[in-house]
Short mmCIF file of C-alpha atoms in Angstrom, two decimals:
data_model
loop_
_atom_site.label_atom_id
_atom_site.label_comp_id
_atom_site.label_asym_id
_atom_site.label_seq_id
_atom_site.Cartn_x
_atom_site.Cartn_y
_atom_site.Cartn_z
CA MET A 945 0.00 0.00 0.00
CA LEU A 946 1.13 3.57 -0.61
CA LYS A 947 2.79 5.49 2.19
CA SER A 948 2.58 8.91 0.53
CA PRO A 949 -0.37 10.62 -1.19
CA LEU A 950 -1.08 10.06 -4.84
CA HIS A 951 0.13 12.95 -7.00
CA PRO A 952 -2.85 14.90 -8.44
CA ARG A 953 -1.67 14.13 -11.98
CA LEU A 954 -1.85 10.41 -11.23
CA GLY A 955 -5.14 10.91 -9.41
CA ASP A 956 -6.61 12.42 -12.57
CA LEU A 957 -5.45 9.32 -14.43
CA VAL A 958 -7.19 7.06 -11.89
CA ALA A 959 -10.39 9.11 -12.31
CA ALA A 960 -10.16 8.71 -16.10
CA LEU A 961 -9.72 4.94 -15.74
CA LEU A 962 -12.80 4.72 -13.52
CA ASP A 963 -14.79 6.59 -16.17
CA ASP A 964 -13.54 4.21 -18.89
CA VAL A 965 -14.56 1.13 -16.92
CA LEU A 966 -17.75 2.21 -15.17
CA ASN A 967 -19.27 4.59 -17.72
CA GLN A 968 -17.83 3.42 -21.03
CA GLY A 969 -18.00 -0.31 -20.18
CA MET A 970 -14.36 -0.86 -21.10
CA PRO A 971 -12.57 -3.92 -19.62
CA LEU A 972 -10.00 -2.83 -17.05
CA ASP A 973 -6.99 -4.24 -18.91
CA ARG A 974 -8.04 -2.42 -22.09
CA ALA A 975 -8.53 0.81 -20.12
CA TYR A 976 -4.99 0.51 -18.75
CA SER A 977 -3.63 -0.06 -22.25
CA ARG A 978 -5.49 2.94 -23.61
CA ARG A 979 -4.57 5.38 -20.84
CA PHE A 980 -0.94 4.29 -20.36
CA SER A 981 -0.22 4.38 -24.10
CA GLY A 982 1.74 7.47 -25.02
CA LEU A 983 2.32 8.56 -21.42
CA SER A 984 5.87 8.74 -20.13
CA LEU A 985 5.10 7.20 -16.76
CA LYS A 986 7.85 5.76 -14.63
CA PRO A 987 7.34 2.11 -13.63
CA PHE A 988 6.58 3.02 -10.00
CA GLU A 989 4.01 5.61 -11.16
CA GLN A 990 2.25 3.08 -13.35
CA ALA A 991 2.27 0.60 -10.48
CA ARG A 992 0.75 3.22 -8.15
CA VAL A 993 -2.05 4.00 -10.57
CA ALA A 994 -2.84 0.30 -11.04
CA LEU A 995 -2.76 -0.34 -7.28
CA VAL A 996 -5.20 2.47 -6.46
CA THR A 997 -7.53 1.85 -9.42
CA GLY A 998 -7.65 -1.87 -8.69
CA ASP A 999 -8.44 -1.38 -5.01
CA LEU A 1000 -11.12 1.22 -5.76
CA LEU A 1001 -12.84 -1.25 -8.10
CA ARG A 1002 -12.41 -4.25 -5.80
CA ARG A 1003 -14.25 -2.41 -3.01
CA LEU A 1004 -16.14 0.19 -4.98
CA ASN A 1005 -19.34 0.08 -2.93
CA LEU A 1006 -17.32 0.57 0.28
CA TYR A 1007 -15.51 3.65 -1.00
CA CYS A 1008 -18.79 4.99 -2.42
CA ALA A 1009 -20.39 4.59 1.02
CA LEU A 1010 -17.46 6.39 2.64
CA ALA A 1011 -17.66 9.20 0.07
CA GLY A 1012 -21.45 9.49 0.38
CA ILE A 1013 -22.21 8.70 -3.28
CA GLN A 1014 -24.15 6.03 -5.17
CA VAL A 1015 -22.28 3.25 -7.00
CA ARG A 1016 -23.96 4.30 -10.25
CA GLN A 1017 -22.31 7.72 -9.85
CA ALA A 1018 -18.82 6.36 -9.21
CA GLY A 1019 -17.52 6.69 -12.78
CA LYS A 1020 -17.87 10.47 -12.60
CA MET A 1021 -16.78 10.88 -8.97
CA GLY A 1022 -13.14 9.85 -9.13
CA TRP A 1023 -11.75 12.45 -6.76
CA PRO A 1024 -14.30 12.04 -3.92
CA LEU A 1025 -13.54 8.31 -4.09
CA LEU A 1026 -9.80 8.98 -4.05
CA LEU A 1027 -10.10 11.16 -0.95
CA ALA A 1028 -12.16 8.46 0.78
CA TRP A 1029 -9.52 5.91 -0.27
CA HIS A 1030 -6.70 7.99 1.25
CA ALA A 1031 -8.63 8.52 4.49
CA PHE A 1032 -9.51 4.83 4.78
CA HIS A 1033 -5.86 3.80 4.45
CA ARG A 1034 -4.71 6.65 6.71
CA ILE A 1035 -2.54 8.19 4.03
CA ALA A 1036 -1.96 11.95 3.95
CA MET A 1037 -4.39 13.68 1.63
CA PRO A 1038 -3.27 14.74 -1.85
CA ASN A 1039 -3.20 18.45 -2.65
CA HIS A 1040 -6.33 18.72 -4.77
CA ARG A 1041 -9.11 21.30 -5.00
CA SER A 1042 -11.78 18.74 -4.04
CA LEU A 1043 -10.16 18.49 -0.59
CA ASP A 1044 -12.17 21.58 0.45
CA ARG A 1045 -15.35 19.47 0.40
CA PHE A 1046 -13.94 16.55 2.42
CA LYS A 1047 -15.21 16.41 6.02
CA GLU A 1048 -13.18 14.21 8.37
CA GLU A 1049 -15.98 13.89 10.95
CA THR A 1050 -18.50 12.79 8.31
CA PHE A 1051 -16.01 10.25 6.97
CA ARG A 1052 -15.46 8.72 10.41
CA PHE A 1053 -19.22 8.41 10.98
CA ARG A 1054 -19.66 6.63 7.62
CA LEU A 1055 -16.73 4.31 8.36
CA GLN A 1056 -18.20 3.23 11.69
CA ASP A 1057 -21.49 2.49 9.94
CA ALA A 1058 -19.73 0.51 7.16
CA LYS A 1059 -17.94 -1.68 9.70
CA LYS A 1060 -21.32 -3.15 10.68
CA SER A 1061 -21.43 -4.94 7.30
CA PRO A 1062 -18.60 -7.45 6.59
CA ALA A 1063 -19.81 -7.84 2.99
CA LEU A 1064 -19.55 -4.09 2.42
CA MET A 1065 -16.06 -4.00 3.96
CA ASP A 1066 -15.08 -6.71 1.44
CA GLY A 1067 -16.53 -4.67 -1.43
CA CYS A 1068 -19.18 -7.27 -2.18
CA PRO A 1069 -22.41 -6.17 -3.90
CA THR A 1070 -25.69 -7.59 -2.57
CA TRP A 1071 -26.35 -9.85 -5.58
CA LEU A 1072 -22.93 -11.48 -5.28
CA ASP A 1073 -23.13 -11.95 -1.52
CA LYS A 1074 -26.46 -13.76 -1.89
CA LEU A 1075 -25.15 -15.91 -4.74
CA GLY A 1076 -21.94 -16.78 -2.89
CA THR A 1077 -23.85 -17.69 0.27
CA ASP A 1078 -26.32 -19.85 -1.67
CA GLN A 1079 -23.54 -21.68 -3.53
CA LEU A 1080 -20.76 -21.96 -0.94
CA GLY A 1081 -22.49 -21.59 2.43
CA ASP A 1082 -20.11 -21.19 5.37
CA ALA A 1083 -17.07 -21.17 3.05
CA TRP A 1084 -18.21 -17.99 1.30
CA PRO A 1085 -17.06 -15.29 3.81
CA ARG A 1086 -13.42 -16.44 3.57
CA GLU A 1087 -13.58 -16.55 -0.24
CA ARG A 1088 -15.29 -13.18 -0.33
CA ALA A 1089 -12.53 -11.63 1.77
CA ALA A 1090 -9.80 -13.26 -0.34
CA LEU A 1091 -11.34 -11.92 -3.54
CA SER A 1092 -11.17 -8.37 -2.17
CA GLU A 1093 -7.38 -8.50 -1.81
CA MET A 1094 -4.81 -7.20 -4.26
CA PRO A 1095 -3.77 -9.99 -6.66
CA ARG A 1096 -0.28 -11.42 -6.47
CA ARG A 1097 1.86 -11.39 -9.62
CA PHE A 1098 2.81 -14.74 -11.11
CA VAL A 1099 4.64 -15.76 -14.26
CA ARG A 1100 5.07 -19.10 -16.00
CA VAL A 1101 8.54 -20.18 -17.05
CA ASN A 1102 8.59 -20.89 -20.79
CA THR A 1103 10.40 -24.23 -20.86
CA LEU A 1104 10.70 -24.02 -24.64
CA LYS A 1105 13.39 -21.39 -24.08
CA GLY A 1106 14.90 -22.17 -20.71
CA ASP A 1107 14.30 -23.34 -17.17
CA LYS A 1108 13.38 -21.76 -13.86
CA ALA A 1109 16.99 -21.25 -12.75
CA ALA A 1110 17.87 -19.45 -15.99
CA LEU A 1111 14.84 -17.16 -15.69
CA LEU A 1112 15.61 -16.35 -12.07
CA ALA A 1113 19.17 -15.46 -13.09
CA GLN A 1114 17.94 -13.20 -15.89
CA PHE A 1115 15.43 -11.54 -13.58
CA LYS A 1116 18.21 -10.85 -11.10
CA LYS A 1117 20.25 -9.14 -13.85
CA GLU A 1118 17.28 -6.92 -14.66
CA GLY A 1119 16.39 -6.07 -11.06
CA VAL A 1120 13.22 -8.18 -10.95
CA GLU A 1121 12.63 -9.88 -7.60
CA ALA A 1122 10.98 -13.31 -7.81
CA ILE A 1123 10.49 -16.42 -5.70
CA GLU A 1124 9.45 -20.00 -6.44
CA VAL A 1125 5.86 -21.12 -5.84
CA GLU A 1126 5.27 -24.26 -3.80
CA GLY A 1127 3.17 -26.84 -5.60
CA VAL A 1128 3.35 -25.26 -9.06
CA ASP A 1129 6.59 -26.27 -10.80
CA THR A 1130 6.37 -23.77 -13.66
CA ALA A 1131 5.44 -20.72 -11.56
CA LEU A 1132 7.39 -17.83 -10.08
CA GLU A 1133 5.89 -15.07 -7.97
CA ILE A 1134 7.08 -11.54 -8.74
CA THR A 1135 7.65 -9.69 -5.47
CA SER A 1136 8.78 -6.30 -6.82
CA ASP A 1137 7.05 -3.57 -8.85
CA ALA A 1138 9.15 -4.30 -11.92
CA ALA A 1139 7.83 -3.34 -15.36
CA LEU A 1140 7.81 -6.94 -16.57
CA PHE A 1141 6.79 -6.27 -20.16
CA LYS A 1142 9.77 -3.97 -20.69
CA THR A 1143 12.32 -6.56 -19.65
CA LYS A 1144 14.63 -8.39 -22.02
CA ALA A 1145 13.37 -11.62 -20.47
CA PHE A 1146 9.87 -10.85 -21.75
CA LYS A 1147 11.01 -9.72 -25.19
CA ASP A 1148 13.01 -12.95 -25.51
CA GLY A 1149 9.93 -15.01 -24.63
CA LEU A 1150 11.38 -16.51 -21.45
CA PHE A 1151 8.09 -16.23 -19.54
CA GLU A 1152 4.39 -15.49 -19.76
CA GLN A 1153 2.39 -13.67 -17.11
CA GLN A 1154 -0.08 -16.25 -15.81
CA ASP A 1155 -1.65 -16.90 -12.42
CA ALA A 1156 -0.31 -19.93 -10.58
CA GLY A 1157 -3.80 -21.41 -10.33
CA SER A 1158 -4.25 -21.09 -14.06
CA GLN A 1159 -1.02 -22.99 -14.60
CA LYS A 1160 -2.50 -26.01 -12.81
CA VAL A 1161 -5.24 -26.27 -15.45
CA ALA A 1162 -2.97 -26.94 -18.44
CA ALA A 1163 -0.81 -29.23 -16.31
CA ALA A 1164 -3.88 -31.42 -15.66
CA LEU A 1165 -3.96 -32.39 -19.35
CA ALA A 1166 -0.74 -34.38 -18.83
CA VAL A 1167 0.22 -33.95 -22.49
CA GLU A 1168 3.21 -35.67 -24.06
CA PRO A 1169 5.35 -34.73 -27.09
CA GLY A 1170 3.84 -35.98 -30.35
CA MET A 1171 0.22 -35.95 -29.21
CA ARG A 1172 -2.68 -34.31 -31.04
CA VAL A 1173 -4.13 -31.75 -28.61
CA ILE A 1174 -7.01 -29.29 -28.94
CA ASP A 1175 -7.48 -26.17 -26.81
CA ALA A 1176 -11.06 -25.54 -27.86
CA CYS A 1177 -11.69 -22.24 -26.01
CA ALA A 1178 -8.21 -20.77 -26.39
CA GLY A 1179 -8.99 -17.07 -25.90
CA ALA A 1180 -5.79 -15.08 -25.44
CA GLY A 1181 -3.81 -18.33 -25.39
CA GLY A 1182 -2.10 -18.43 -22.00
CA LYS A 1183 -2.97 -22.07 -21.48
CA THR A 1184 -2.29 -22.88 -25.15
CA LEU A 1185 1.30 -21.72 -24.78
CA HIS A 1186 1.66 -23.69 -21.56
CA ILE A 1187 0.46 -26.84 -23.37
CA ALA A 1188 2.88 -26.18 -26.26
CA ALA A 1189 5.78 -25.98 -23.83
CA ALA A 1190 4.73 -29.23 -22.14
CA MET A 1191 4.63 -30.86 -25.60
CA GLN A 1192 8.21 -29.60 -26.16
CA GLY A 1193 6.99 -28.15 -29.44
CA LYS A 1194 6.38 -31.66 -30.84
CA GLY A 1195 3.02 -32.89 -32.07
CA ARG A 1196 -0.02 -30.95 -33.20
CA LEU A 1197 -1.72 -28.34 -31.04
CA ILE A 1198 -4.91 -26.77 -32.41
CA ALA A 1199 -6.04 -23.57 -30.67
CA MET A 1200 -9.67 -22.70 -31.36
CA ASP A 1201 -11.90 -19.77 -30.55
CA VAL A 1202 -15.00 -18.00 -31.83
CA GLU A 1203 -13.19 -14.64 -32.12
CA GLN A 1204 -10.52 -14.15 -34.76
CA TRP A 1205 -8.81 -11.21 -33.05
CA LYS A 1206 -7.97 -13.41 -30.05
CA LEU A 1207 -6.41 -16.00 -32.34
CA ASP A 1208 -4.42 -13.28 -34.12
CA ASN A 1209 -3.02 -12.13 -30.77
CA LEU A 1210 -2.24 -15.74 -29.90
CA LYS A 1211 -0.19 -16.14 -33.09
CA GLU A 1212 2.00 -13.21 -32.05
CA ARG A 1213 2.45 -14.59 -28.54
CA ALA A 1214 3.28 -18.04 -29.95
CA ARG A 1215 6.01 -16.56 -32.16
CA ARG A 1216 7.64 -14.83 -29.22
CA ALA A 1217 7.39 -17.98 -27.10
CA GLY A 1218 8.84 -20.23 -29.82
CA ALA A 1219 5.67 -22.37 -29.81
CA HIS A 1220 5.88 -23.44 -33.45
CA ASN A 1221 3.44 -26.36 -33.23
CA VAL A 1222 0.43 -24.10 -32.51
CA GLU A 1223 -2.20 -24.01 -35.26
CA THR A 1224 -5.10 -21.57 -34.86
CA ARG A 1225 -8.58 -22.32 -36.12
CA LEU A 1226 -11.67 -20.10 -36.00
CA ILE A 1227 -14.88 -21.80 -34.85
CA GLU A 1228 -17.29 -20.61 -37.53
CA ASP A 1229 -20.14 -23.06 -36.87
CA SER A 1230 -20.85 -26.55 -35.53
CA LYS A 1231 -19.22 -28.12 -38.59
CA THR A 1232 -15.81 -26.92 -37.35
CA ILE A 1233 -16.24 -29.16 -34.29
CA LYS A 1234 -17.79 -32.09 -36.18
CA ARG A 1235 -14.78 -32.30 -38.52
CA LEU A 1236 -12.58 -33.02 -35.49
CA LYS A 1237 -14.73 -35.83 -34.07
CA GLU A 1238 -12.67 -38.43 -32.15
CA SER A 1239 -9.41 -36.89 -33.39
CA ALA A 1240 -7.67 -35.69 -30.21
CA ASP A 1241 -5.61 -37.37 -27.51
CA ARG A 1242 -6.30 -34.42 -25.23
CA VAL A 1243 -8.96 -31.67 -25.26
CA LEU A 1244 -9.06 -28.64 -22.99
CA LEU A 1245 -12.41 -26.91 -22.50
CA ASP A 1246 -11.68 -23.69 -20.60
CA VAL A 1247 -15.29 -22.63 -21.00
CA PRO A 1248 -16.81 -19.13 -20.83
CA CYS A 1249 -17.86 -18.49 -17.24
CA SER A 1250 -18.84 -15.85 -14.71
CA GLY A 1251 -15.19 -15.10 -13.87
CA LEU A 1252 -16.05 -14.99 -10.17
CA GLY A 1253 -12.82 -16.76 -9.27
CA VAL A 1254 -10.70 -13.95 -10.70
CA LEU A 1255 -12.50 -10.96 -9.19
CA LYS A 1256 -9.39 -9.58 -7.52
CA ARG A 1257 -7.74 -9.41 -10.95
CA ASN A 1258 -10.87 -8.33 -12.86
CA PRO A 1259 -12.84 -6.42 -10.20
CA ASP A 1260 -14.95 -4.55 -12.77
CA THR A 1261 -16.93 -7.81 -13.17
CA LYS A 1262 -18.68 -7.05 -9.85
CA TRP A 1263 -20.26 -3.91 -11.26
CA LYS A 1264 -21.51 -5.34 -14.57
CA ASP A 1265 -24.52 -7.48 -15.45
CA THR A 1266 -22.87 -10.70 -14.27
CA ALA A 1267 -25.96 -11.90 -12.37
CA GLU A 1268 -28.15 -11.58 -15.48
CA ARG A 1269 -25.58 -13.38 -17.64
CA LEU A 1270 -25.15 -16.34 -15.31
CA ALA A 1271 -28.07 -18.52 -16.43
CA PRO A 1272 -27.21 -18.23 -20.16
CA LEU A 1273 -23.55 -18.93 -19.34
CA VAL A 1274 -24.41 -22.11 -17.45
CA ALA A 1275 -26.52 -23.28 -20.39
CA LEU A 1276 -23.66 -22.49 -22.80
CA GLN A 1277 -21.16 -24.42 -20.66
CA ALA A 1278 -23.36 -27.52 -20.77
CA GLU A 1279 -23.77 -27.16 -24.53
CA ILE A 1280 -20.01 -26.83 -25.10
CA LEU A 1281 -19.23 -29.79 -22.85
CA GLU A 1282 -21.74 -31.99 -24.68
CA SER A 1283 -20.71 -30.96 -28.19
CA TYR A 1284 -16.94 -30.47 -27.90
CA SER A 1285 -16.36 -33.65 -25.88
CA ARG A 1286 -16.93 -35.59 -29.11
CA MET A 1287 -13.47 -34.49 -30.29
CA VAL A 1288 -11.77 -36.78 -27.74
CA LYS A 1289 -10.56 -40.21 -28.88
CA VAL A 1290 -11.43 -43.33 -26.91
CA GLY A 1291 -8.73 -43.51 -24.25
CA GLY A 1292 -8.15 -39.77 -24.48
CA ILE A 1293 -8.46 -37.15 -21.74
CA LEU A 1294 -10.82 -34.17 -21.55
CA VAL A 1295 -10.18 -31.37 -19.06
CA TYR A 1296 -13.14 -29.11 -18.26
CA ALA A 1297 -12.14 -25.85 -16.56
CA THR A 1298 -13.55 -22.53 -15.39
CA CYS A 1299 -12.22 -19.48 -13.59
CA SER A 1300 -15.23 -19.65 -11.26
CA ILE A 1301 -15.65 -20.90 -7.70
CA LEU A 1302 -19.40 -21.58 -8.06
CA PRO A 1303 -20.43 -25.27 -7.91
CA MET A 1304 -23.21 -24.57 -10.44
CA GLU A 1305 -20.56 -23.83 -13.06
CA ASN A 1306 -18.20 -26.56 -11.88
CA ARG A 1307 -18.94 -29.95 -10.32
CA ALA A 1308 -22.68 -29.60 -11.03
CA GLN A 1309 -21.89 -29.34 -14.74
CA ILE A 1310 -19.71 -32.45 -14.61
CA ASP A 1311 -22.30 -34.46 -12.68
CA ALA A 1312 -25.02 -33.49 -15.16
CA PHE A 1313 -22.78 -34.38 -18.11
CA LEU A 1314 -21.80 -37.78 -16.70
CA ALA A 1315 -25.43 -38.60 -15.90
CA LYS A 1316 -26.15 -38.41 -19.63
CA ASN A 1317 -22.84 -39.72 -21.00
CA ASP A 1318 -21.51 -43.14 -20.08
CA ARG A 1319 -18.76 -42.62 -22.68
CA PHE A 1320 -16.73 -40.78 -20.02
CA ARG A 1321 -15.60 -41.35 -16.45
CA LEU A 1322 -14.35 -38.80 -13.95
CA ILE A 1323 -10.71 -39.34 -13.00
CA GLU A 1324 -10.42 -36.44 -10.57
CA ASP A 1325 -11.46 -32.85 -10.06
CA GLU A 1326 -10.04 -29.93 -8.09
CA SER A 1327 -11.36 -26.61 -6.86
CA ILE A 1328 -8.60 -24.02 -6.48
CA SER A 1329 -9.63 -21.74 -3.62
CA PRO A 1330 -8.40 -18.11 -3.45
CA ALA A 1331 -8.75 -18.21 0.34
CA GLU A 1332 -6.64 -21.37 0.71
CA THR A 1333 -3.98 -20.74 -1.95
CA GLY A 1334 -3.71 -17.00 -2.55
CA PHE A 1335 -4.11 -17.81 -6.26
CA ASP A 1336 -7.07 -16.92 -8.44
CA GLY A 1337 -10.04 -19.28 -8.18
CA PHE A 1338 -10.33 -22.10 -10.71
CA TYR A 1339 -12.01 -25.44 -11.16
CA LEU A 1340 -10.78 -28.36 -13.26
CA ALA A 1341 -12.09 -31.86 -13.91
CA ARG A 1342 -10.19 -34.64 -15.71
CA LEU A 1343 -12.41 -37.00 -17.66
CA GLU A 1344 -11.36 -40.09 -19.60
CA ARG A 1345 -13.25 -41.25 -22.66
CA ILE A 1346 -13.86 -44.96 -22.18
CA ALA A 1347 -16.20 -45.78 -25.08
#
């Protein structure tokens, strides 16, 4: 957390980011890209802006309550929120004209009132608190608190270009502090505010930024060199590149998605990573899937989901129409699982995964699928808990096709 007040110039940037996300509906990562582009910010300044913006969005309803404004107004009320943020963290106030309207006594009264609601202190909207309680019961308060924390920074060692020791040595040369992560062989945690994407290590493709929990998903495929593997919901391709590295670049890896721009970005990332066995394929209609029937040794279905396991990294999700989208998403997950599972050979492995911690998107989907499909058996499944691990929240299930 900051020890000195945010410079007004950086505060204006935070306010602009809040407007982008809350009023313009822009994803947070895209808002960062837009606002940081062309600015000559020092790495520590960029880190400060991201820290404050992220925390404001993770607990937006709390800071709104402390500032005396409605959540729907937040996108246009950046500076009142920033003053409430400074007061909450007991940081000296920035020198800004809006300070004239800040009343310390009023703030303290609002804070005492907010402390009566643990969900509000965790930045949890009412709809999410009800959903989390219904789905997770007594486990929800711990998960809710964990999802309000600042995310840790993890990278995955690209074993196509080196090993963990070599990457640690290169990081040390470039002033990047990193430590190993217990239980995840390919992961390192970054413990400094280094500008990772400006390092030579990044430009040389020695690593990819990827949460440690996410790295466990691709590892569950247990791929081997020479296999035919399909990543059927590849998206930006983080797990695709992990699979390619595990295959040692040997065999055929088909990365599929319904959006061409994501596949185009994946091609660029694959070139930098040296993942030359990646083939991209746009899913244009159901025929694309049918042509691959019983063709793959391994299939990864990292299905579209609520994203409620990665709220600390994508906190803007809390303030969008996630509740309304949930039922259609659950139906889509079941449809994908039923249709895309046909690509697995007999004896092959299917991994179903989400970045959600809700049973309705996770084990309930697997149980429903297996109840209708005796062609598969469940080998194992795992729920990756933010509260227990400090990672993002994920679910994965390994299924074997037996007929």
